[in-house]
Short mmCIF file of N, CA and C and ligand atoms in Angstrom, two decimals:
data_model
loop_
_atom_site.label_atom_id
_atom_site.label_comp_id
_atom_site.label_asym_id
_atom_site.label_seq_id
_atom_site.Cartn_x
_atom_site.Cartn_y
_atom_site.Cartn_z
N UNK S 4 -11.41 -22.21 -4.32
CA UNK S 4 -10.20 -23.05 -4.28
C UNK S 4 -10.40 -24.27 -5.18
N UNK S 5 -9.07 -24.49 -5.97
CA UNK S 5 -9.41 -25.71 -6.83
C UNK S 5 -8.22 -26.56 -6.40
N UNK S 6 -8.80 -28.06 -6.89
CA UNK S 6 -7.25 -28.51 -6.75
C UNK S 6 -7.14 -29.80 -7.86
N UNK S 7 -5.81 -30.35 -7.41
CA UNK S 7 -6.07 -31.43 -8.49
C UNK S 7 -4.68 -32.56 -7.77
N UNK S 8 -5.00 -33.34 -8.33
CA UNK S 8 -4.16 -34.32 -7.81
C UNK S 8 -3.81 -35.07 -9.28
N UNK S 9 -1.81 -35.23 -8.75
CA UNK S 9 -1.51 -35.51 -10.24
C UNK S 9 -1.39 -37.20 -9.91
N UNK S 10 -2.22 -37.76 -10.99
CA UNK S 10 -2.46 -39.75 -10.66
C UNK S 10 -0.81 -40.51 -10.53
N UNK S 11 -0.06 -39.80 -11.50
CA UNK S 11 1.19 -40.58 -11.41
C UNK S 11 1.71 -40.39 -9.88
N UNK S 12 2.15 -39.40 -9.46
CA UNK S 12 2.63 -39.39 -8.08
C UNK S 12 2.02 -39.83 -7.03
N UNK S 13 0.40 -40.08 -7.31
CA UNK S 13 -0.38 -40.79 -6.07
C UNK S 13 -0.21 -42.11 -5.84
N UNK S 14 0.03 -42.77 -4.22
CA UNK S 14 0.30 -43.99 -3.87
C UNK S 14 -0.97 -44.45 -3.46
N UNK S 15 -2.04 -43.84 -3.49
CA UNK S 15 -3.62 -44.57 -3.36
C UNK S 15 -3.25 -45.09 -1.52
N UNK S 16 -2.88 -44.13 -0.88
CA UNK S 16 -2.75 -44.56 0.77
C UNK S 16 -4.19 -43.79 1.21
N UNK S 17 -5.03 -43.58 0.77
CA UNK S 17 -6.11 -42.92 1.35
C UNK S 17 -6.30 -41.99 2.04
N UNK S 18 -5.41 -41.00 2.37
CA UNK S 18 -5.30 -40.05 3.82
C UNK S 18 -5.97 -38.88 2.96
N UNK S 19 -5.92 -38.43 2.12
CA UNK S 19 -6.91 -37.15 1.56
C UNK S 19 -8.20 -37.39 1.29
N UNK S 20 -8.79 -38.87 0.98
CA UNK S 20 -9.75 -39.51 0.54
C UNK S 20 -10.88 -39.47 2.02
N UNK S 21 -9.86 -40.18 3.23
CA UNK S 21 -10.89 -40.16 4.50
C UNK S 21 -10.69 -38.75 4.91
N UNK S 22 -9.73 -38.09 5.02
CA UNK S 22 -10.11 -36.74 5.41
C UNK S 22 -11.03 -36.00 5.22
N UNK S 23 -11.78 -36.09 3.87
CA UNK S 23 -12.42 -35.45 2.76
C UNK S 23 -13.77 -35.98 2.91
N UNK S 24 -13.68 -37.36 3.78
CA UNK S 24 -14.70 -38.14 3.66
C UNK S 24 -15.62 -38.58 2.43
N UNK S 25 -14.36 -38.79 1.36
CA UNK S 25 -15.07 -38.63 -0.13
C UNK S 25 -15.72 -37.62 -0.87
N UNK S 26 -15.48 -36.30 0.09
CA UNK S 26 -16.34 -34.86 -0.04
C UNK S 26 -15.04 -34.48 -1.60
N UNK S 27 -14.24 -34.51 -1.32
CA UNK S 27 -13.37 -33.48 -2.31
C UNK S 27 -12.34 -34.99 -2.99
N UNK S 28 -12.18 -35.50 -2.38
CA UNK S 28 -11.29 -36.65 -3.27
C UNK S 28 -12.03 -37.85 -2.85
N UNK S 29 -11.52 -38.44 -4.01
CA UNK S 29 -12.10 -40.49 -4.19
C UNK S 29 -11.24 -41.01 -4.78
N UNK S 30 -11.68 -42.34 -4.69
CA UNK S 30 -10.58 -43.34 -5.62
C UNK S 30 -10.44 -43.79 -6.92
N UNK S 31 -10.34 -43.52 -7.93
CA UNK S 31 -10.67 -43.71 -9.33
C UNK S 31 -10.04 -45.01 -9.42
N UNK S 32 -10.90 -45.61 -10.92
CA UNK S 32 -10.68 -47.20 -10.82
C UNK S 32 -9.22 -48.33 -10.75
N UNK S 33 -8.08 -47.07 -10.63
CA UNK S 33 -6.98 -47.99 -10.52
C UNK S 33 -6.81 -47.59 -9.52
N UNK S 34 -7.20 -47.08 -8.12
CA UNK S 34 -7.00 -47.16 -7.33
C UNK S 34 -6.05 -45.70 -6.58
N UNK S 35 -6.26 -44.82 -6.96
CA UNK S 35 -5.50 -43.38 -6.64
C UNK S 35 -6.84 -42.67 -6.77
N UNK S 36 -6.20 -41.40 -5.98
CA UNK S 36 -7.36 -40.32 -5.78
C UNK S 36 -7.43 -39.63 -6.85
N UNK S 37 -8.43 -38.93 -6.55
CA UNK S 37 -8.83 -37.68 -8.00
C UNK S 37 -9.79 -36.70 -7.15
N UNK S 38 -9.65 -35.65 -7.99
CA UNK S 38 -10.50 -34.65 -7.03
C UNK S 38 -11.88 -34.97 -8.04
N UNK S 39 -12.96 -35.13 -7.30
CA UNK S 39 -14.39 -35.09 -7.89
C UNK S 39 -15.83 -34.24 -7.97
N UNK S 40 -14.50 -32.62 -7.54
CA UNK S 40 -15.15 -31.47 -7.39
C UNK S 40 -14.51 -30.78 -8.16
N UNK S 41 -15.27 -29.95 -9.04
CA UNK S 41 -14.61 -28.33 -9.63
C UNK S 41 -14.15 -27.13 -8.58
N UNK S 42 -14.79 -26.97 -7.86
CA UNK S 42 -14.58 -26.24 -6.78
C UNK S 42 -14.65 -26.85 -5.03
N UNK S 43 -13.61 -26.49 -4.53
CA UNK S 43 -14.04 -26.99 -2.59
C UNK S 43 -14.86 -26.25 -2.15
N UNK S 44 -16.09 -27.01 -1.28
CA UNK S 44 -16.58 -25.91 -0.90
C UNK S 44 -15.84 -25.39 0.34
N UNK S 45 -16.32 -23.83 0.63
CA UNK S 45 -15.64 -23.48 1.53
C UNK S 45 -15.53 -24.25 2.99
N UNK S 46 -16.00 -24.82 3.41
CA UNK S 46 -16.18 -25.16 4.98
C UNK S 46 -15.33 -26.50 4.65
N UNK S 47 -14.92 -26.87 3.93
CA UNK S 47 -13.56 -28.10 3.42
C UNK S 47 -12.22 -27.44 3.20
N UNK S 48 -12.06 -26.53 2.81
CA UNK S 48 -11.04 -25.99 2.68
C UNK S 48 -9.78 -25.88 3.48
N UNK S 49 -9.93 -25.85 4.90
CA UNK S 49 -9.26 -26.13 5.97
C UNK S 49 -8.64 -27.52 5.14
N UNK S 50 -9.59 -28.44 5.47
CA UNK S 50 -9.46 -30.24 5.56
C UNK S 50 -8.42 -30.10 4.15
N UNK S 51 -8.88 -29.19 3.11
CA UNK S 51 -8.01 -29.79 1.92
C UNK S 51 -6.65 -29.31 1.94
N UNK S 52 -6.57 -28.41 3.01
CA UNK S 52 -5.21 -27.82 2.72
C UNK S 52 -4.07 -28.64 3.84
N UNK S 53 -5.26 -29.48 4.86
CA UNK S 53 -4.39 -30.16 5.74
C UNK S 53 -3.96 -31.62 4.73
N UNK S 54 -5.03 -31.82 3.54
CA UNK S 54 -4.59 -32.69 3.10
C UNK S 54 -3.51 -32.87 2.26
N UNK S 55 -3.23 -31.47 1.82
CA UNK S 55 -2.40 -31.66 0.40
C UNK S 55 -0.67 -31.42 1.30
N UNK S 56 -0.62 -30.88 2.70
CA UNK S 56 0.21 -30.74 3.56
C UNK S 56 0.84 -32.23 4.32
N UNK S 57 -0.11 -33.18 4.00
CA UNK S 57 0.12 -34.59 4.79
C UNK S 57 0.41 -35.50 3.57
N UNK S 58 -0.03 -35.35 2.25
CA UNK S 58 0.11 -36.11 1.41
C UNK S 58 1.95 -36.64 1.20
N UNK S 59 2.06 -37.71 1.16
CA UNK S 59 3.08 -38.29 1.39
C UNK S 59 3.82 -38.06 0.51
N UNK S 60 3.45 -37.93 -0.93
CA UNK S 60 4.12 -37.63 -2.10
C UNK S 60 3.53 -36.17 -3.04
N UNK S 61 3.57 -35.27 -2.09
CA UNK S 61 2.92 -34.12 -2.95
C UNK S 61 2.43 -34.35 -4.19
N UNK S 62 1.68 -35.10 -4.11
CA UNK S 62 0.72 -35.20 -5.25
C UNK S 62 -0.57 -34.45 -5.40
N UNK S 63 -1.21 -33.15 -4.42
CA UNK S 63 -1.79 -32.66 -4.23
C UNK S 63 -1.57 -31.49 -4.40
N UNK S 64 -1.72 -30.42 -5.64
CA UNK S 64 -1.69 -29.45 -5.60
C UNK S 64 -2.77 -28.25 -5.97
N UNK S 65 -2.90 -27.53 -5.19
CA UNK S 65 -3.95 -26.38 -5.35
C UNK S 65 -3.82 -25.74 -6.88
S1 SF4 M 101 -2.82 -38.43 0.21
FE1 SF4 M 101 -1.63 -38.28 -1.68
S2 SF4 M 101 -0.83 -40.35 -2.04
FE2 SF4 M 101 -2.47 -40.54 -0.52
S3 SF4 M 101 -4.28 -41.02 -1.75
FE3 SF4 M 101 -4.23 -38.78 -1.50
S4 SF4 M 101 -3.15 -38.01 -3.32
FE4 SF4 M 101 -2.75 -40.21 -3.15
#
């Protein structure tokens, strides 16, 4: 599973970031997420799909 998060639509509210526990997304220096994996590992995968489902501005797409 890959994903990516597009920077313009992100509001930098953190909810994929703590979900992830910094495992699959972080905050890049203006302050929005980015994915900082090529691949999820599997046992995240759950977490990323609850994340991209909660993200406030679908800015999260697989
Ligand atoms: S949940 Fe969405 S809006 Fe919030 S930090 Fe992650 S990508 Fe950005």
């Amino acid at each position: 599973m890959k994903v990516k998060v597009t920077e313009e639509k992100c509001i930098g509210c953190g909810n994929c970031v703590m979900l992830t526990e910094s495992k699959v997304f972080d905050f890049n220096d203006a302050g929005n997420a980015e994915c900082i994996v090529d691949e999820v590992p599997e046992e995240l995968e759950e977490t990323v799909k609850e994340a991209i489902e909660q993200c406030p501005t679908g800015a999260i797409e697989e």
